[in-house]
Amino acid sequence: MTPFRFSISAALLAILITTATAAQLLESGSFESPRIKGRILRNQGGSPLRATHSDWMQFDDKVTDEGGRLKAGMTDEMSRSGKQALFVEYDKLTSDRAAVTLASNLVSILPGQTYRVAIWGRMPKKNPLTIEDRLAYLKLFIEFFQADGETPCEEGEQRAMRAQPMPGSKNRPPLFTTGKWSEYFTVLKSPLDAGFMKVTWRFESPAQEGAVTGMIFFDDAVIIGEPGPKAPEPELRDPEKMDDEGNFKTTPVPAIGNAPAPANAPAATPSKAKTR
């Protein structure tokens, strides 16, 4: 699979970043809440879903009884900004059915505008992912919905999918290293009938021989561009209403399958739109 590395003109980046109305649309993309100490697994409290104000609707790990483990959570061991980051740990993973999913709420955007979607990654010096082992993958899914927050967009790309081997492909220098934070990003234009965007990152491994072992940190998830109309602030999240897995007891979140949907397939209907 071709690694995901977009080259973009300096002029386009300058226009996107310096536009007066461009903003970071994920307010909790730095994973600073809830405040934790040490390395905490997702189902033990290390989940951005537990933040009082959260941009996230899903953070889970699908594990299997056989074939190793794939674990995720939050840590204060390393961060690019602030004091905390996410971690994803592959523990002798041979299964191709295990995945960690991080999905945003619906984000209010404008039609026909350019948006930059990104997340930063870095590996620890102890127990990093390596290209000598079976490769892990980071996949990015982007879905667009109309102004009602439910209808998939009819124009343009309804669902974009990109994939990046971790730490990188075996025939070129790795994107993610132990020495610095590296950005995994894409720049795309919203459809002309778009009112909302949903972004999903998935951490998994394809069906290959061998096992994946190692850890990687992620921080500073962003959607940068012009915000859409601001809606009333949603009700504050109450951690007491969550189950032990870090999900809301009254709001089940639809899961995303391993394989990307065809470009013309209908996107999953979100349970609730959150706007900025």
Coordinates of C-alpha atoms in Angstrom, one line a residue:
M1 CA 0.0 0.0 0.0
T2 CA 1.4 3.4 -0.9
P3 CA 2.3 5.5 2.2
F4 CA 0.2 8.6 2.8
R5 CA 2.5 11.6 2.3
F6 CA 0.9 14.6 0.6
S7 CA 3.1 17.3 -0.9
I8 CA 1.4 20.7 -0.8
S9 CA 2.5 24.0 -2.2
A10 CA 3.8 26.6 0.2
A11 CA 1.4 29.1 -1.2
L12 CA -1.6 26.9 -0.4
L13 CA -0.4 26.3 3.1
A14 CA 0.3 30.0 3.7
I15 CA -3.3 30.9 2.5
L16 CA -4.8 28.2 4.7
I17 CA -2.9 29.0 7.9
T18 CA -2.9 32.8 7.6
T19 CA -6.6 33.2 6.6
A20 CA -8.1 35.4 9.3
T21 CA -11.1 33.1 9.9
A22 CA -9.1 29.8 9.9
A23 CA -9.2 28.1 13.3
Q24 CA -8.4 24.9 15.1
L25 CA -11.8 23.2 15.2
L26 CA -10.9 20.5 17.7
E27 CA -10.7 22.3 21.1
S28 CA -9.7 19.1 23.0
G29 CA -7.3 17.8 20.3
S30 CA -4.3 18.1 22.7
F31 CA -5.7 15.4 25.0
E32 CA -5.2 17.4 28.2
S33 CA -8.4 16.2 29.8
P34 CA -9.1 14.2 31.9
R35 CA -5.9 14.8 33.9
I36 CA -4.1 11.6 34.5
K37 CA -0.8 10.5 36.0
G38 CA 1.4 7.8 34.4
R39 CA 0.2 5.5 31.6
I40 CA -3.5 4.8 32.0
L41 CA -5.4 2.3 29.8
R42 CA -8.6 3.5 28.0
N43 CA -10.9 1.3 30.1
Q44 CA -9.3 2.4 33.3
G45 CA -9.9 6.1 32.9
G46 CA -7.3 7.1 30.2
S47 CA -9.9 8.2 27.6
P48 CA -10.6 11.6 26.1
L49 CA -14.3 10.7 26.2
R50 CA -14.1 11.3 29.9
A51 CA -13.3 15.0 29.5
T52 CA -16.0 17.5 30.6
H53 CA -15.7 19.2 27.2
S54 CA -14.8 16.7 24.6
D55 CA -14.6 16.7 20.8
W56 CA -14.7 12.9 20.7
M57 CA -17.5 10.4 20.3
Q58 CA -15.5 7.2 20.1
F59 CA -12.3 5.9 21.6
D60 CA -12.1 2.1 21.9
D61 CA -9.9 -0.9 21.2
K62 CA -11.2 -4.1 19.7
V63 CA -9.2 -7.0 21.1
T64 CA -9.3 -10.6 20.3
D65 CA -8.9 -13.7 22.6
E66 CA -6.0 -14.9 20.5
G67 CA -3.3 -13.3 18.4
G68 CA -1.8 -10.8 20.9
R69 CA -3.1 -7.5 22.2
L70 CA -3.6 -4.0 20.9
K71 CA -4.0 -1.5 23.8
A72 CA -4.6 2.3 24.0
G73 CA -5.0 5.0 26.5
M74 CA -3.5 8.3 27.8
T75 CA -0.2 9.1 29.3
D76 CA 1.9 12.0 30.7
E77 CA 5.2 10.3 29.8
M78 CA 5.5 12.3 26.6
S79 CA 3.7 15.1 24.8
R80 CA 4.1 17.5 21.9
S81 CA 2.2 20.3 23.6
G82 CA 0.7 20.5 27.0
K83 CA 1.4 17.5 29.4
Q84 CA -0.5 14.5 27.9
A85 CA -0.8 12.4 24.8
L86 CA -2.5 9.2 23.6
F87 CA -0.6 6.0 23.4
V88 CA -1.2 2.9 21.2
E89 CA 0.7 -0.3 22.2
Y90 CA 1.0 -3.4 20.0
D91 CA 1.8 -6.5 22.2
K92 CA 2.9 -9.4 20.0
L93 CA -0.1 -8.7 17.7
T94 CA -0.7 -11.3 15.0
S95 CA -4.4 -10.8 14.5
D96 CA -5.7 -8.6 11.7
R97 CA -9.0 -8.1 13.5
A98 CA -7.8 -5.9 16.4
A99 CA -8.0 -2.1 16.0
V100 CA -8.0 1.1 18.1
T101 CA -10.5 3.7 16.9
L102 CA -10.5 7.4 17.7
A103 CA -13.5 9.3 16.2
S104 CA -14.6 12.9 16.5
N105 CA -18.0 14.3 17.0
L106 CA -19.5 16.1 14.0
V107 CA -17.6 19.4 13.5
S108 CA -19.4 22.4 11.9
I109 CA -17.7 23.5 8.7
L110 CA -18.5 25.5 5.6
P111 CA -19.2 24.1 2.1
G112 CA -16.5 24.4 -0.6
Q113 CA -13.7 25.4 1.8
T114 CA -10.2 23.9 2.4
Y115 CA -9.5 22.1 5.6
R116 CA -6.3 20.6 7.0
V117 CA -6.7 17.4 9.1
A118 CA -3.6 16.2 11.0
I119 CA -2.3 14.4 14.0
W120 CA 1.3 14.2 15.3
G121 CA 3.1 11.0 16.2
R122 CA 6.4 9.9 17.9
M123 CA 7.8 6.7 19.2
P124 CA 9.5 6.1 22.5
K125 CA 13.1 5.1 22.6
K126 CA 12.2 2.0 24.6
N127 CA 9.9 -0.4 22.8
P128 CA 9.3 1.5 19.5
L129 CA 7.6 0.1 16.4
T130 CA 10.2 -1.1 13.8
I131 CA 10.1 -1.7 10.0
E132 CA 11.7 -5.1 10.6
D133 CA 8.5 -6.4 12.2
R134 CA 5.1 -6.8 10.7
L135 CA 3.9 -3.3 10.0
A136 CA 1.3 -1.4 11.9
Y137 CA -1.0 1.0 10.1
L138 CA -2.6 4.4 10.9
K139 CA -5.7 5.0 8.8
L140 CA -7.6 8.2 8.4
F141 CA -11.3 8.4 7.4
I142 CA -13.1 11.7 6.7
E143 CA -16.9 11.8 6.3
F144 CA -19.0 14.8 5.2
F145 CA -22.6 15.4 6.1
Q146 CA -25.2 18.0 5.1
A147 CA -26.5 20.8 7.3
D148 CA -29.0 18.5 9.1
G149 CA -26.1 16.5 10.5
E150 CA -27.5 13.2 9.3
T151 CA -27.6 13.2 5.5
P152 CA -24.3 12.2 3.8
C153 CA -23.1 14.7 1.2
E154 CA -24.2 14.1 -2.3
E155 CA -21.5 16.1 -4.0
G156 CA -17.7 15.4 -3.8
E157 CA -16.1 12.9 -1.5
Q158 CA -18.4 11.5 1.1
R159 CA -15.7 9.5 2.7
A160 CA -11.9 9.8 2.2
M161 CA -9.5 7.1 3.4
R162 CA -5.8 7.3 3.7
A163 CA -3.3 4.9 5.2
Q164 CA 0.2 5.3 6.7
P165 CA 2.5 2.4 7.6
M166 CA 4.0 2.9 11.1
P167 CA 6.8 3.7 11.5
G168 CA 6.9 3.9 7.7
S169 CA 7.2 1.8 4.6
K170 CA 10.1 -0.6 4.2
N171 CA 11.5 1.1 1.1
R172 CA 11.8 4.7 2.4
P173 CA 12.8 6.6 5.6
P174 CA 10.2 6.2 8.3
L175 CA 7.7 9.0 9.0
F176 CA 7.5 8.3 12.7
T177 CA 10.8 8.1 14.7
T178 CA 12.0 8.3 18.3
G179 CA 13.9 11.6 17.8
K180 CA 11.1 14.0 17.0
W181 CA 7.4 14.5 16.5
S182 CA 6.2 14.1 12.9
E183 CA 2.9 15.2 11.4
Y184 CA 0.5 12.9 9.5
F185 CA -1.9 15.1 7.5
T186 CA -4.1 15.8 4.5
V187 CA -5.6 18.9 3.0
L188 CA -8.9 18.6 1.3
K189 CA -11.9 20.7 0.2
S190 CA -15.4 20.2 1.6
P191 CA -18.2 19.3 -0.8
L192 CA -20.6 22.1 -1.9
D193 CA -23.4 20.7 0.2
A194 CA -21.3 20.0 3.4
G195 CA -22.3 21.3 6.8
F196 CA -20.4 18.9 9.0
M197 CA -17.2 16.8 9.0
K198 CA -16.4 13.7 11.0
V199 CA -12.8 12.5 11.3
T200 CA -11.8 9.0 12.4
W201 CA -8.3 7.6 13.0
R202 CA -7.8 3.9 13.2
F203 CA -4.7 2.1 14.4
E204 CA -4.5 -1.5 13.2
S205 CA -2.4 -4.0 11.3
P206 CA -3.1 -5.8 8.0
A207 CA -3.2 -9.6 7.4
Q208 CA 0.5 -10.4 7.1
E209 CA 2.9 -12.9 8.5
G210 CA 4.6 -12.2 11.8
A211 CA 3.8 -10.1 14.9
V212 CA 3.7 -6.4 15.7
T213 CA 5.3 -5.3 19.0
G214 CA 5.9 -1.7 20.0
M215 CA 4.4 1.6 21.1
I216 CA 3.7 5.0 19.5
F217 CA 2.4 8.3 21.0
F218 CA -0.1 10.7 19.3
D219 CA -0.8 14.3 20.2
D220 CA -2.3 17.5 18.8
A221 CA -5.1 16.2 16.5
V222 CA -6.3 19.2 14.4
I223 CA -8.9 20.3 11.9
I224 CA -7.8 23.7 10.7
G225 CA -10.1 25.8 8.5
E226 CA -13.1 28.1 8.6
P227 CA -15.7 27.1 11.2
G228 CA -19.3 26.7 10.4
P229 CA -22.3 28.3 12.2
K230 CA -22.0 28.1 16.0
A231 CA -24.7 26.1 17.7
P232 CA -25.7 26.2 21.3
E233 CA -23.2 24.6 23.7
P234 CA -24.1 20.9 24.3
E235 CA -24.7 19.6 27.8
L236 CA -21.6 19.0 29.8
R237 CA -20.4 15.4 29.9
D238 CA -20.8 13.7 33.2
P239 CA -18.2 10.9 33.8
E240 CA -20.7 9.3 36.2
K241 CA -22.9 8.5 33.2
M242 CA -20.1 6.5 31.5
D243 CA -19.5 2.7 31.7
D244 CA -16.2 1.1 32.6
E245 CA -15.2 1.1 29.0
G246 CA -15.3 4.9 28.9
N247 CA -18.4 5.1 26.7
F248 CA -21.7 6.8 27.6
K249 CA -24.3 4.3 28.9
T250 CA -27.2 6.0 27.1
T251 CA -25.4 6.7 23.8
P252 CA -24.0 3.7 22.0
V253 CA -21.5 4.7 19.3
P254 CA -21.5 2.9 15.9
A255 CA -18.3 1.1 15.2
I256 CA -16.4 1.3 11.9
G257 CA -15.4 -1.9 10.2
N258 CA -11.9 -2.8 9.4
A259 CA -12.2 -2.4 5.6
P260 CA -12.9 1.1 4.2
A261 CA -16.3 1.5 2.7
P262 CA -16.5 2.2 -1.1
A263 CA -16.5 5.9 -2.0
N264 CA -20.2 5.7 -2.9
A265 CA -21.3 3.8 0.2
P266 CA -23.6 5.6 2.6
A267 CA -21.7 6.9 5.7
A268 CA -22.7 5.9 9.2
T269 CA -25.4 8.1 10.7
P270 CA -24.0 10.0 13.7
S271 CA -26.0 9.8 16.9
K272 CA -25.6 13.5 17.8
A273 CA -24.1 16.5 16.0
K274 CA -21.7 18.7 18.0
T275 CA -20.8 22.0 16.5
R276 CA -18.4 24.7 17.2

